[in-house]
Short mmCIF file of C-alpha atoms and ligand atoms in Angstrom, two decimals:
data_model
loop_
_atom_site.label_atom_id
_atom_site.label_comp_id
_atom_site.label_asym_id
_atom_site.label_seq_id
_atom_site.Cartn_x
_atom_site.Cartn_y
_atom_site.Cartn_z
CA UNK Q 91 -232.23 145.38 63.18
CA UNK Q 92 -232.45 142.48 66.27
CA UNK Q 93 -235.50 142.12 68.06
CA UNK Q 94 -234.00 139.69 70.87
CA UNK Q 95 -232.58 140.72 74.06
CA UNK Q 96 -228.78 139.69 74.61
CA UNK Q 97 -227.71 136.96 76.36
CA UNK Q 98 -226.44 139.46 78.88
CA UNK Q 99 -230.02 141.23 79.12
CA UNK Q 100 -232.13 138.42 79.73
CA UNK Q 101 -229.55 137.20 82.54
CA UNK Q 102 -230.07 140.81 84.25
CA UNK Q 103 -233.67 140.50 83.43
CA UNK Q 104 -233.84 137.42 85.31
CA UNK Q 105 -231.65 138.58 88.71
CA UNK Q 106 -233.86 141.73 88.74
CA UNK Q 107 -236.88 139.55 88.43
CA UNK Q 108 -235.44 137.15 90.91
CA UNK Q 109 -234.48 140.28 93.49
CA UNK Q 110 -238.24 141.30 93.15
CA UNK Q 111 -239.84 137.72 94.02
CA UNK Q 112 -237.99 136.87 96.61
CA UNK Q 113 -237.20 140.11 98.36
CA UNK Q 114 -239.88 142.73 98.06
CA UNK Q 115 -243.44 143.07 98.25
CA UNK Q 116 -246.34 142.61 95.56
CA UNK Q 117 -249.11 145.33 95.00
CA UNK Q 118 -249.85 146.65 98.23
CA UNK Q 119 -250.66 150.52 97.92
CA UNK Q 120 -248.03 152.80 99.58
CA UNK Q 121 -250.40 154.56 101.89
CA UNK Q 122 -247.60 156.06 104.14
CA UNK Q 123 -245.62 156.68 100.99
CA UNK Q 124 -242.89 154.87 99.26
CA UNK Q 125 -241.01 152.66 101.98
CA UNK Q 126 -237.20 154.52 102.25
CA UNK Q 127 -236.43 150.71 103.24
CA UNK Q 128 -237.26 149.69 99.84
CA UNK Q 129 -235.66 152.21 98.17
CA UNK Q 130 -232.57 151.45 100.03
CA UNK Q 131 -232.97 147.54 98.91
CA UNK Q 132 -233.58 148.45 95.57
CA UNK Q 133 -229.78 150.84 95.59
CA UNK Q 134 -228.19 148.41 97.27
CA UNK Q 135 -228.91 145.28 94.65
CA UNK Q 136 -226.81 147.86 92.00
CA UNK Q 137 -229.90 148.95 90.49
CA UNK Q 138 -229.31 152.42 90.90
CA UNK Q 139 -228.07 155.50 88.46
CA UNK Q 140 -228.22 152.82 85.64
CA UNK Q 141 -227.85 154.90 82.77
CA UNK Q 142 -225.56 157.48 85.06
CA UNK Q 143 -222.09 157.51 84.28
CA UNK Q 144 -219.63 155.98 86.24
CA UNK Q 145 -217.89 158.80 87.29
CA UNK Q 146 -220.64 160.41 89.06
CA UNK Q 147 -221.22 156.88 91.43
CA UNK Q 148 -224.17 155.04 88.72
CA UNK Q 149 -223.55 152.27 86.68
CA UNK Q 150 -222.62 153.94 83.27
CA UNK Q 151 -225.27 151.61 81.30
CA UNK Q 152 -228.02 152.29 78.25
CA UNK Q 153 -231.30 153.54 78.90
CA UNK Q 154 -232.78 149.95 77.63
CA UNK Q 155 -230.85 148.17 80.54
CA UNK Q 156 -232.68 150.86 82.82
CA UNK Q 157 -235.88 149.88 81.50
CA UNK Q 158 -235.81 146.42 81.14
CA UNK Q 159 -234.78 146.50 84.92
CA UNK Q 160 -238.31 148.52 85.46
CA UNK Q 161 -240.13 146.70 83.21
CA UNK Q 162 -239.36 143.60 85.16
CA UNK Q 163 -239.67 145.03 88.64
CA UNK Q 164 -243.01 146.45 87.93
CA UNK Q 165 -244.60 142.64 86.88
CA UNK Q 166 -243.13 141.64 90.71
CA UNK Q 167 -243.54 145.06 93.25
CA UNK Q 168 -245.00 148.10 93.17
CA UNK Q 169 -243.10 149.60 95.60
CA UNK Q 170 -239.65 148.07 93.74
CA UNK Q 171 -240.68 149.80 90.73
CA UNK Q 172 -241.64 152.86 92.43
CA UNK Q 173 -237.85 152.72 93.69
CA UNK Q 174 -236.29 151.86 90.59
CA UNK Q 175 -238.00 155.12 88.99
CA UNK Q 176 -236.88 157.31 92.28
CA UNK Q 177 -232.88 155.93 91.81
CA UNK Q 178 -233.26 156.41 87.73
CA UNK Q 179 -235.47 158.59 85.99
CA UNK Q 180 -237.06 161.56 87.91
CA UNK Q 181 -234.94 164.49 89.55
CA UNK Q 182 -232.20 162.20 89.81
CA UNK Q 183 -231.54 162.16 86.07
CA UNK Q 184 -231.97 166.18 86.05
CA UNK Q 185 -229.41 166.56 88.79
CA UNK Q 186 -226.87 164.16 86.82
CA UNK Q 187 -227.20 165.51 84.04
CA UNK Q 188 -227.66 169.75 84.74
CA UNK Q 189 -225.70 169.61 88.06
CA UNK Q 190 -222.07 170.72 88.78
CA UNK Q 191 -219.77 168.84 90.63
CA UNK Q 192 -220.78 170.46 93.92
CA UNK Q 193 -224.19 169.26 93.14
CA UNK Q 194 -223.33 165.87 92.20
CA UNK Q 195 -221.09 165.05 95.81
CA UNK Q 196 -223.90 167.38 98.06
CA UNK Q 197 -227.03 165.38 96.62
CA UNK Q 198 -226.48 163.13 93.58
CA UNK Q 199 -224.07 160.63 95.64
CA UNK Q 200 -226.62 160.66 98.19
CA UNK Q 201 -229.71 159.61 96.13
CA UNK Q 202 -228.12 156.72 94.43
CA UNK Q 203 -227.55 154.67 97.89
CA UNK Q 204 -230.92 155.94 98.78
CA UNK Q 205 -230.41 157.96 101.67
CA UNK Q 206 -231.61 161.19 100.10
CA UNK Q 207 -235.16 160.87 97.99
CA UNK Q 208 -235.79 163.66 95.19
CA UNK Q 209 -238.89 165.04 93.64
CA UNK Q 210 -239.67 166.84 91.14
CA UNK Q 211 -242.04 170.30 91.27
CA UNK Q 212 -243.08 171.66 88.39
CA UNK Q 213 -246.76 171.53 88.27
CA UNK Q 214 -248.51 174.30 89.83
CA UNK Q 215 -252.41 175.10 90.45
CA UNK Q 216 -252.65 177.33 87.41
CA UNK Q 217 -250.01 175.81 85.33
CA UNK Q 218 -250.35 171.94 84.48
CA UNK Q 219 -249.88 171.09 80.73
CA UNK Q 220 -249.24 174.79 80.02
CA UNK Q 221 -245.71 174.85 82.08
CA UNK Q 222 -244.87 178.03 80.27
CA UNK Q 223 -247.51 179.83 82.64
CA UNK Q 224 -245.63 178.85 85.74
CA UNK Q 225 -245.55 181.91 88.25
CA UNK Q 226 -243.30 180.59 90.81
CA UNK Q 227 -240.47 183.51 91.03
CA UNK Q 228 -236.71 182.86 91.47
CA UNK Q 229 -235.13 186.38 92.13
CA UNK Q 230 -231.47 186.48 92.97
CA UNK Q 231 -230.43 188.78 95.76
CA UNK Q 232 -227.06 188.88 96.65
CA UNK Q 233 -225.76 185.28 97.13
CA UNK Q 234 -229.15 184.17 97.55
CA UNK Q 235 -232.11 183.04 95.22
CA UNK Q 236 -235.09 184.04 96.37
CA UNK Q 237 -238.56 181.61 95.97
CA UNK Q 238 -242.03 182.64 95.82
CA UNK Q 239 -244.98 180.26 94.46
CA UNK Q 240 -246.56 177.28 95.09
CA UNK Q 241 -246.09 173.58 93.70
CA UNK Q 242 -248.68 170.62 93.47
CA UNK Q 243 -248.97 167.02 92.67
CA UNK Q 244 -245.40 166.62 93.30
CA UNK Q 245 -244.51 162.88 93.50
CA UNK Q 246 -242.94 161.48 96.77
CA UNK Q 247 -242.59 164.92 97.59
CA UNK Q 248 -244.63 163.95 100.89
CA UNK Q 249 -241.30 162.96 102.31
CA UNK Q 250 -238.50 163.88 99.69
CA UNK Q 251 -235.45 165.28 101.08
CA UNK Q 252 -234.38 167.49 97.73
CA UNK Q 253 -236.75 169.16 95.50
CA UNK Q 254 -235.34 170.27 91.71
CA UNK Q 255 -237.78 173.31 91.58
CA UNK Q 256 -238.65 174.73 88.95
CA UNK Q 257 -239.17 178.68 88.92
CA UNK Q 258 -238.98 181.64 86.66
CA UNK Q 259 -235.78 183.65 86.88
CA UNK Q 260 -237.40 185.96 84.02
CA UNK Q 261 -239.89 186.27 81.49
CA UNK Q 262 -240.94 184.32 78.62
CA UNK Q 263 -239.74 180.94 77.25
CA UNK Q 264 -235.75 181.41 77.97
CA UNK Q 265 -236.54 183.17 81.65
CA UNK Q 266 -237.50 179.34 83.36
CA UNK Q 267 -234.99 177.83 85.65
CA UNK Q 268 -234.46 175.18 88.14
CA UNK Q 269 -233.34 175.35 91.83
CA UNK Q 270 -232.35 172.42 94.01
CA UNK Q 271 -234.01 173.01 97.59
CA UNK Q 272 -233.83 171.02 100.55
CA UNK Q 273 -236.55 170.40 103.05
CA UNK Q 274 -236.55 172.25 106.19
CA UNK Q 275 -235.12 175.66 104.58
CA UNK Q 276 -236.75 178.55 106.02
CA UNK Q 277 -240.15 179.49 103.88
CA UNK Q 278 -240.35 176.04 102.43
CA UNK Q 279 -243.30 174.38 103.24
CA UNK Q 280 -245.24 170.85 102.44
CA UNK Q 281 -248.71 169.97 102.83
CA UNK Q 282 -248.36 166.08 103.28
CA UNK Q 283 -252.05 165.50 103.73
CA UNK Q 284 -253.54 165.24 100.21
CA UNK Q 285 -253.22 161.82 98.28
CA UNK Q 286 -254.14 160.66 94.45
CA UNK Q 287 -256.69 157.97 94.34
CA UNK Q 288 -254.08 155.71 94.38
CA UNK Q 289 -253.58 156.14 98.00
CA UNK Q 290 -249.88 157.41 97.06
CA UNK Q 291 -249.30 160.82 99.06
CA UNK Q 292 -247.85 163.72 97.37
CA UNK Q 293 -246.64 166.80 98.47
CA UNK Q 294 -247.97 170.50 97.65
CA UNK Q 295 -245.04 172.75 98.23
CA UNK Q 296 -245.78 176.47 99.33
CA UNK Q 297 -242.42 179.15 99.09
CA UNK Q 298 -242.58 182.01 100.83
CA UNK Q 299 -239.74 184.59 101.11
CA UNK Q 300 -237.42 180.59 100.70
CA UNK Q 301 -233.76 182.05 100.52
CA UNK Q 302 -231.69 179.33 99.11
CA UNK Q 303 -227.52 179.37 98.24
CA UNK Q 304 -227.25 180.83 94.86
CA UNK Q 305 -224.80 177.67 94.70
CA UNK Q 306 -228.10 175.25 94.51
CA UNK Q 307 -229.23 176.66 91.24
CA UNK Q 308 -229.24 173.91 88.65
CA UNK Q 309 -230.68 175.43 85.23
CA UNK Q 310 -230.47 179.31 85.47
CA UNK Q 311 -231.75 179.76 81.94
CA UNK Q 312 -233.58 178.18 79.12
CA UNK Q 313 -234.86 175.99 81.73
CA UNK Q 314 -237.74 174.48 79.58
CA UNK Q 315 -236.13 173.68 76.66
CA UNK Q 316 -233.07 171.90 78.71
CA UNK Q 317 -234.90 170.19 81.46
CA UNK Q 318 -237.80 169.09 78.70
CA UNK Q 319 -235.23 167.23 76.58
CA UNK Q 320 -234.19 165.06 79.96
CA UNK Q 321 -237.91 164.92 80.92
CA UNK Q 322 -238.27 162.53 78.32
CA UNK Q 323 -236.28 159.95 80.10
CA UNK Q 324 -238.74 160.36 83.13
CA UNK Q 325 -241.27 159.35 80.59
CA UNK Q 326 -239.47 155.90 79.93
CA UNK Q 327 -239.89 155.14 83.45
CA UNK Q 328 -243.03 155.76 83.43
CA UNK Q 329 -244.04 154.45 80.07
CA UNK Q 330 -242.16 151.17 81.35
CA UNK Q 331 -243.93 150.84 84.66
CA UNK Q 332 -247.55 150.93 82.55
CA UNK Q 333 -246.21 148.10 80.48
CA UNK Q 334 -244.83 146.09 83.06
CA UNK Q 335 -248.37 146.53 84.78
CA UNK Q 336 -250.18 145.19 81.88
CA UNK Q 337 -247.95 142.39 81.83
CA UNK Q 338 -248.86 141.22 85.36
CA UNK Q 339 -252.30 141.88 84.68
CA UNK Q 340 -251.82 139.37 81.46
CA UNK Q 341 -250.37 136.76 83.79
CA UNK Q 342 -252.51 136.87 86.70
CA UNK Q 343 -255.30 136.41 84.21
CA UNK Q 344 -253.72 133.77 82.65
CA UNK Q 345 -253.04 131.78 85.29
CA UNK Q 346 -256.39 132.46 87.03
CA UNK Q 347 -258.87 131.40 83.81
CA UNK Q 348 -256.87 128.67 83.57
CA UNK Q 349 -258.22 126.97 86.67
CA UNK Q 350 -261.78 128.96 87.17
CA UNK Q 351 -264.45 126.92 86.23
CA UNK Q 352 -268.08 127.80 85.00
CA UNK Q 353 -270.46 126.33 82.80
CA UNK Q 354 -268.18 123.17 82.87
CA UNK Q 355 -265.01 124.18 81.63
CA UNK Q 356 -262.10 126.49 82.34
CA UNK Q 357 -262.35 130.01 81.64
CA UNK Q 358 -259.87 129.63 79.35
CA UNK Q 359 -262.29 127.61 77.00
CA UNK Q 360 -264.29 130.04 75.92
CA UNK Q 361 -263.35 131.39 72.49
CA UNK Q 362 -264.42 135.13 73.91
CA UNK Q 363 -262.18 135.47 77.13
CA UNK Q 364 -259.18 133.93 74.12
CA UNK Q 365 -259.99 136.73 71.50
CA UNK Q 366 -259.70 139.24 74.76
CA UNK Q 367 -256.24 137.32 75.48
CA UNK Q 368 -254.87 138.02 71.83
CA UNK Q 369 -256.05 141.10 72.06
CA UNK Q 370 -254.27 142.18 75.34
CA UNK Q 371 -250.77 140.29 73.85
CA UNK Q 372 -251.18 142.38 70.89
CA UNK Q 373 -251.56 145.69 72.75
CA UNK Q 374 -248.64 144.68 75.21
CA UNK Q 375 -246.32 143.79 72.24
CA UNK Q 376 -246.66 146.81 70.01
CA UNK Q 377 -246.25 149.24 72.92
CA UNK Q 378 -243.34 147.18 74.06
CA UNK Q 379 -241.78 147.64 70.35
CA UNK Q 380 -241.89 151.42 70.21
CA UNK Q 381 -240.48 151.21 73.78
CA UNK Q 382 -237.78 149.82 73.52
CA UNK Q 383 -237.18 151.75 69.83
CA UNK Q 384 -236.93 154.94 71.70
CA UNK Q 385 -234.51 153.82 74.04
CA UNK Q 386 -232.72 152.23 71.96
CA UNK Q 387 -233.14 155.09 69.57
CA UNK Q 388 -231.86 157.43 72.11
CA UNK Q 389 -229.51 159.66 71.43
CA UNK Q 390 -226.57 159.84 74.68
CA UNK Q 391 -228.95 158.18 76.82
CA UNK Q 392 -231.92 160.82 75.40
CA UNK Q 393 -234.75 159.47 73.80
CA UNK Q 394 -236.58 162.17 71.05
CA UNK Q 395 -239.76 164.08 71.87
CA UNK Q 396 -241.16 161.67 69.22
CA UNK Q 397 -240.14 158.14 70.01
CA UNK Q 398 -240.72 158.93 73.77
CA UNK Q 399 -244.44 160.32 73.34
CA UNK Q 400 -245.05 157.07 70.67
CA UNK Q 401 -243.62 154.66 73.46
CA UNK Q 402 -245.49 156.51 76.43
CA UNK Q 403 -248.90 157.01 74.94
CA UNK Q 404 -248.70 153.27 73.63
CA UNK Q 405 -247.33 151.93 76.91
CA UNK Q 406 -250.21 154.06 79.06
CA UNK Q 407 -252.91 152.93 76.93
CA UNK Q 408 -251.77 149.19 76.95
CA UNK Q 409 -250.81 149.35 80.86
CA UNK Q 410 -254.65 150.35 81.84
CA UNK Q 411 -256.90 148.51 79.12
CA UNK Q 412 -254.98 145.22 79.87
CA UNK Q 413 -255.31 145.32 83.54
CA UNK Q 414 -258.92 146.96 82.98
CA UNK Q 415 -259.80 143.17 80.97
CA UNK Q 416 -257.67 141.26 83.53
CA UNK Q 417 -259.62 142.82 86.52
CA UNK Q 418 -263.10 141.83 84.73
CA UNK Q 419 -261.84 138.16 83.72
CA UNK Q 420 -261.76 137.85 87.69
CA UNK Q 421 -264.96 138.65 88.14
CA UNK Q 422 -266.18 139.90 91.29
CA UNK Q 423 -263.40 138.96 92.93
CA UNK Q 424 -260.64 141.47 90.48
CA UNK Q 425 -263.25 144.29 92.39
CA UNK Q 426 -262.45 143.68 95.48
CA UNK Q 427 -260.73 146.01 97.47
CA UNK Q 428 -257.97 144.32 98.48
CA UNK Q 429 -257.36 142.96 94.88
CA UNK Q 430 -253.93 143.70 93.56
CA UNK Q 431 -255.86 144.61 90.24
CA UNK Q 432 -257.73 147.07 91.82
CA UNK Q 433 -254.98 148.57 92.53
CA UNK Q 434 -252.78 148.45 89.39
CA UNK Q 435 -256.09 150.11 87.55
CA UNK Q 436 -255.93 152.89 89.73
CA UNK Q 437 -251.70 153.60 89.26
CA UNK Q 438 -252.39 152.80 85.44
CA UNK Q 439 -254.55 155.45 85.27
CA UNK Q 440 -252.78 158.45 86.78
CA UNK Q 441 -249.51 157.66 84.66
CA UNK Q 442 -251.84 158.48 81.69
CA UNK Q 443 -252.00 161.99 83.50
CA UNK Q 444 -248.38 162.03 85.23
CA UNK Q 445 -245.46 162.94 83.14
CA UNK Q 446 -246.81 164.46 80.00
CA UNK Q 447 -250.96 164.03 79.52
CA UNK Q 448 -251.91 161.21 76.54
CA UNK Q 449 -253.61 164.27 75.12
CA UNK Q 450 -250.34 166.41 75.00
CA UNK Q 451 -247.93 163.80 73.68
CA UNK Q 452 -250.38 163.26 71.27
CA UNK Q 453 -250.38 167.18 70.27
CA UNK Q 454 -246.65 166.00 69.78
CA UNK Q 455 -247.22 163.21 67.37
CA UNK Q 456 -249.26 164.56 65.15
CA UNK Q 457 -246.43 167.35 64.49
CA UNK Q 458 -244.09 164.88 63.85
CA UNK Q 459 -246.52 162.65 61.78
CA UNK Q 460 -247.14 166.28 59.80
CA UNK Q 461 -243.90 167.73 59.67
CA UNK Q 462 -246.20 170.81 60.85
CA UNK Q 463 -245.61 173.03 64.03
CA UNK Q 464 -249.40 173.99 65.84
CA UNK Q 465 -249.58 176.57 68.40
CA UNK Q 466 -251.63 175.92 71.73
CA UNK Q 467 -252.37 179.36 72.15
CA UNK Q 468 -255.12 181.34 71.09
CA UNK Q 469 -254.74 182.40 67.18
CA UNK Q 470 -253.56 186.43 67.35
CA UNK Q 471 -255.94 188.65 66.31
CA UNK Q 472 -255.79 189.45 62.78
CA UNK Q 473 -255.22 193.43 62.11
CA UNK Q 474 -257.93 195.16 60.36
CA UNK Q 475 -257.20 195.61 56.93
CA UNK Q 476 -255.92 199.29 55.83
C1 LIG V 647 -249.83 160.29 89.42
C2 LIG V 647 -249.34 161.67 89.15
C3 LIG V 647 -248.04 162.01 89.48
C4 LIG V 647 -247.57 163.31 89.25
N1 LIG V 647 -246.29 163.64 89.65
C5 LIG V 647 -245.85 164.91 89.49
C6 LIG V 647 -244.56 165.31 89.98
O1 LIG V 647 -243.80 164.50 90.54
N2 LIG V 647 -244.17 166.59 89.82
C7 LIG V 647 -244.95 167.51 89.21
O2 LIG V 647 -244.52 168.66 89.08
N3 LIG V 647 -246.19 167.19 88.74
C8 LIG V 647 -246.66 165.91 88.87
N4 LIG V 647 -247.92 165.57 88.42
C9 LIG V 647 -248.76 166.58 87.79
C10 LIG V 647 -248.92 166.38 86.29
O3 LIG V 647 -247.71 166.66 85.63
C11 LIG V 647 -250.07 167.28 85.82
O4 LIG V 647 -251.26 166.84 86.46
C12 LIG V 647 -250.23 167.26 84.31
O5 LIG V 647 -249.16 167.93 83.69
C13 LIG V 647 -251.55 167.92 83.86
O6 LIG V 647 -251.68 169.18 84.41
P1 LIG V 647 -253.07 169.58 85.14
O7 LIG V 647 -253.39 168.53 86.14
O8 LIG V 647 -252.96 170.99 85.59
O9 LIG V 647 -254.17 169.48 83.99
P2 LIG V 647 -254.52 170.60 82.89
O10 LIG V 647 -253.27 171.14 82.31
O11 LIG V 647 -255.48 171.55 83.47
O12 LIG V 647 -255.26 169.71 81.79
C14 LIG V 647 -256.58 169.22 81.99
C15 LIG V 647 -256.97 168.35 80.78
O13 LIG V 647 -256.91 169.13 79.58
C16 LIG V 647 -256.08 168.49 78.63
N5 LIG V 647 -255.35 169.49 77.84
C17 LIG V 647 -254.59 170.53 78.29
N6 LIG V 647 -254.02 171.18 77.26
C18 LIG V 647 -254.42 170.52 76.12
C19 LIG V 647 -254.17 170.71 74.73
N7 LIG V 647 -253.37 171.69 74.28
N8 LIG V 647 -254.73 169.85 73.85
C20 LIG V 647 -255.54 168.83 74.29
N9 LIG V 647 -255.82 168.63 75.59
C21 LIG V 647 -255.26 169.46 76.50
C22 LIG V 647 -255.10 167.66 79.47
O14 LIG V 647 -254.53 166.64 78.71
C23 LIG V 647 -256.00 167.18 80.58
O15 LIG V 647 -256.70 166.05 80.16
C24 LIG V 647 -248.42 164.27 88.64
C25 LIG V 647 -249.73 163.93 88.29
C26 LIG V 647 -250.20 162.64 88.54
C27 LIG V 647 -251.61 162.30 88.17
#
């Protein structure tokens, strides 16, 4: 076991920190969505398809590399991070890894330079944490596949070029599938005007009648159980962005009680703004551990439903109370609008929501902590005795 980062990894580290400072921009909320510039940037400093292999244009690296590039970016630029997760973790990972080569020249190639942004749209109005109660209806006619449903909350999806759908080509647990569908296609549309508190706009997709090439269907069966297992890499980006979050929060506080007066002396003085300091560090370092065990962990670049759900709870958690106790050491001034904190809180938050609720993944932990399967559902009637 070796807790330290190669030599290797804290030079990349470094040049992705370096990238961030001198190139990009800090917090600023995306309010007309995530800049395509900076996605663009972000691709064309190599920082794209990390953990993809080679063969398929990425950079045939480990899923730690990929998050230690996040993890970095997120202390520096919102909008960096933002991009790193667009060229590494979301769709992008399910079309790499579920797509054929047809797929992988007609869409992957395109997303890893950054011309072509994916989303993801699973979520729908009556189907959230219970995906297995998705309606949306894939029917295949001919040498079409036919959509009909509607999608919410779906992430850049205000402006995303491909969409990895997901839809049910039958019933029950095996009958879920995915379908790759590009803007523009006849019966496809998005509602661009809603946004999270964030400011970030997503998209709510509506299909209606949407005939779509049979050849864009990515997962035509057991879509749950194959897309899940890749979702969990989704949840690394996400888990790393909280973390690196926190970690800004930690240093803007830092540096800011270090020359705030009152009463006399710094901020820093006082014994109860320290104990809040240790307190942050030891939040920031323990979630920090169990990520970088899961991706380390992770088997051919997959992290397990455990590990992942340890690291993204822990991360989550650790991402919003830190920059919750930065934003207070500043006073007044961390509640300003225009403060970056302000901000961060608000992103923090919704990836406690986003990409697996802290309630679900802890549903997951507890089964592996109890070796125990326990049902969501309703228990079954039991039949009257005879
Ligand atoms: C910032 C952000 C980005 C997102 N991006 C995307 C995206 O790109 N694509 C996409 O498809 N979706 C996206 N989502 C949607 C997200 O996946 C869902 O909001 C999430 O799965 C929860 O579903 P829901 O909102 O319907 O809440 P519900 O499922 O209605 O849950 C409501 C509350 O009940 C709790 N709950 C539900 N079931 C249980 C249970 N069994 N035990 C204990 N508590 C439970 C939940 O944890 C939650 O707190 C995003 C959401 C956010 C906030």
């Amino acid at each position: 076991m070796d807790f330290r980062l190669s030599d290797e990894q804290r030079d990349f580290v470094d040049s992705v920190r370096g990238f961030a400072r001198s190139k990009l921009d800090g917090f600023a909320a995306a309010v007309d969505g995530l800049p395509r510039e900076t996605i663009r940037q972000v691709a064309g400093q190599g920082l794209a398809g990390i953990t993809i292999a080679e063969a398929d244009g990425g950079q045939g690296a480990s899923l730690i590399d990929a998050v230690l590039a996040i993890e970095a970016m997120a202390q520096h630029s919102a909008h960096g991070a933002d991009s790193l997760q667009v060229l590494n973790f979301g769709a992008i990972q399910q079309i790499a890894r579920h797509g054929n080569d047809d797929h992988k020249a007609r869409y992957l190639s395109g997303c890893l330079t950054g011309e072509l942004v994916p989303a993801i749209a699973m979520t729908e109005p009556g189907a959230g944490s219970a995906l297995t109660e998705m309606t949306t209806s894939a029917k295949l006619e001919g040498d079409h596949v036919v959509l009909d449903g509607q999608k919410i909350f779906s992430t850049n999806g205000d402006s995303a070029d491909v969409f990895v759908v997901w839809a049910r080509f039958g019933p029950g647990s095996k009958g879920a599938g995915a379908v790759l569908v590009e803007r523009g296609t006849p019966g496809f549309e998005v509602d661009s005007s809603h946004r999270f508190m964030s400011r970030e706009p997503y998209g709510t997709l509506f299909f209606d009648a949407c005939r779509v090439p049979v050849e864009n269907v990515l997962v035509a069966e057991d879509g749950f159980r194959r897309m899940l297992a890749v979702f969990n890499v989704e949840r690394m980006g996400n888990a790393s962005r909280s973390l690196g979050y926190g970690q800004a929060a930690f240093d803007m506080a830092a540096e800011y009680t270090k020359d705030r007066r009152a009463f006399g002396r710094r901020l820093v003085d006082f014994q109860g703004l320290q104990w809040k300091f240790a307190e942050m560090a030891l939040k920031l370092e323990s979630a920090r551990l169990l990520l970088y065990r899961a991706c380390t962990n992770a088997d051919a670049g997959l992290p397990s439903a455990l590990e992942s759900s340890l690291a993204k709870v822990a991360c989550n958690r650790a991402g919003f109370e830190v920059v919750n106790e930065a934003l207070q050491m500043f006073g007044g001034y961390g509640y300003e609008e225009e403060s970056p904190l302000s901000y961060m809180l608000q992103r923090t938050r919704g990836w406690q929501i986003a990409g697996g609720t802290t309630e679900q993944l802890l549903n997951r932990i507890a089964e592996g902590a109890l070796g125990e399967r326990f049902s969501q559902r309703p228990p079954r009637p039991v039949e009257a005795a005879t």
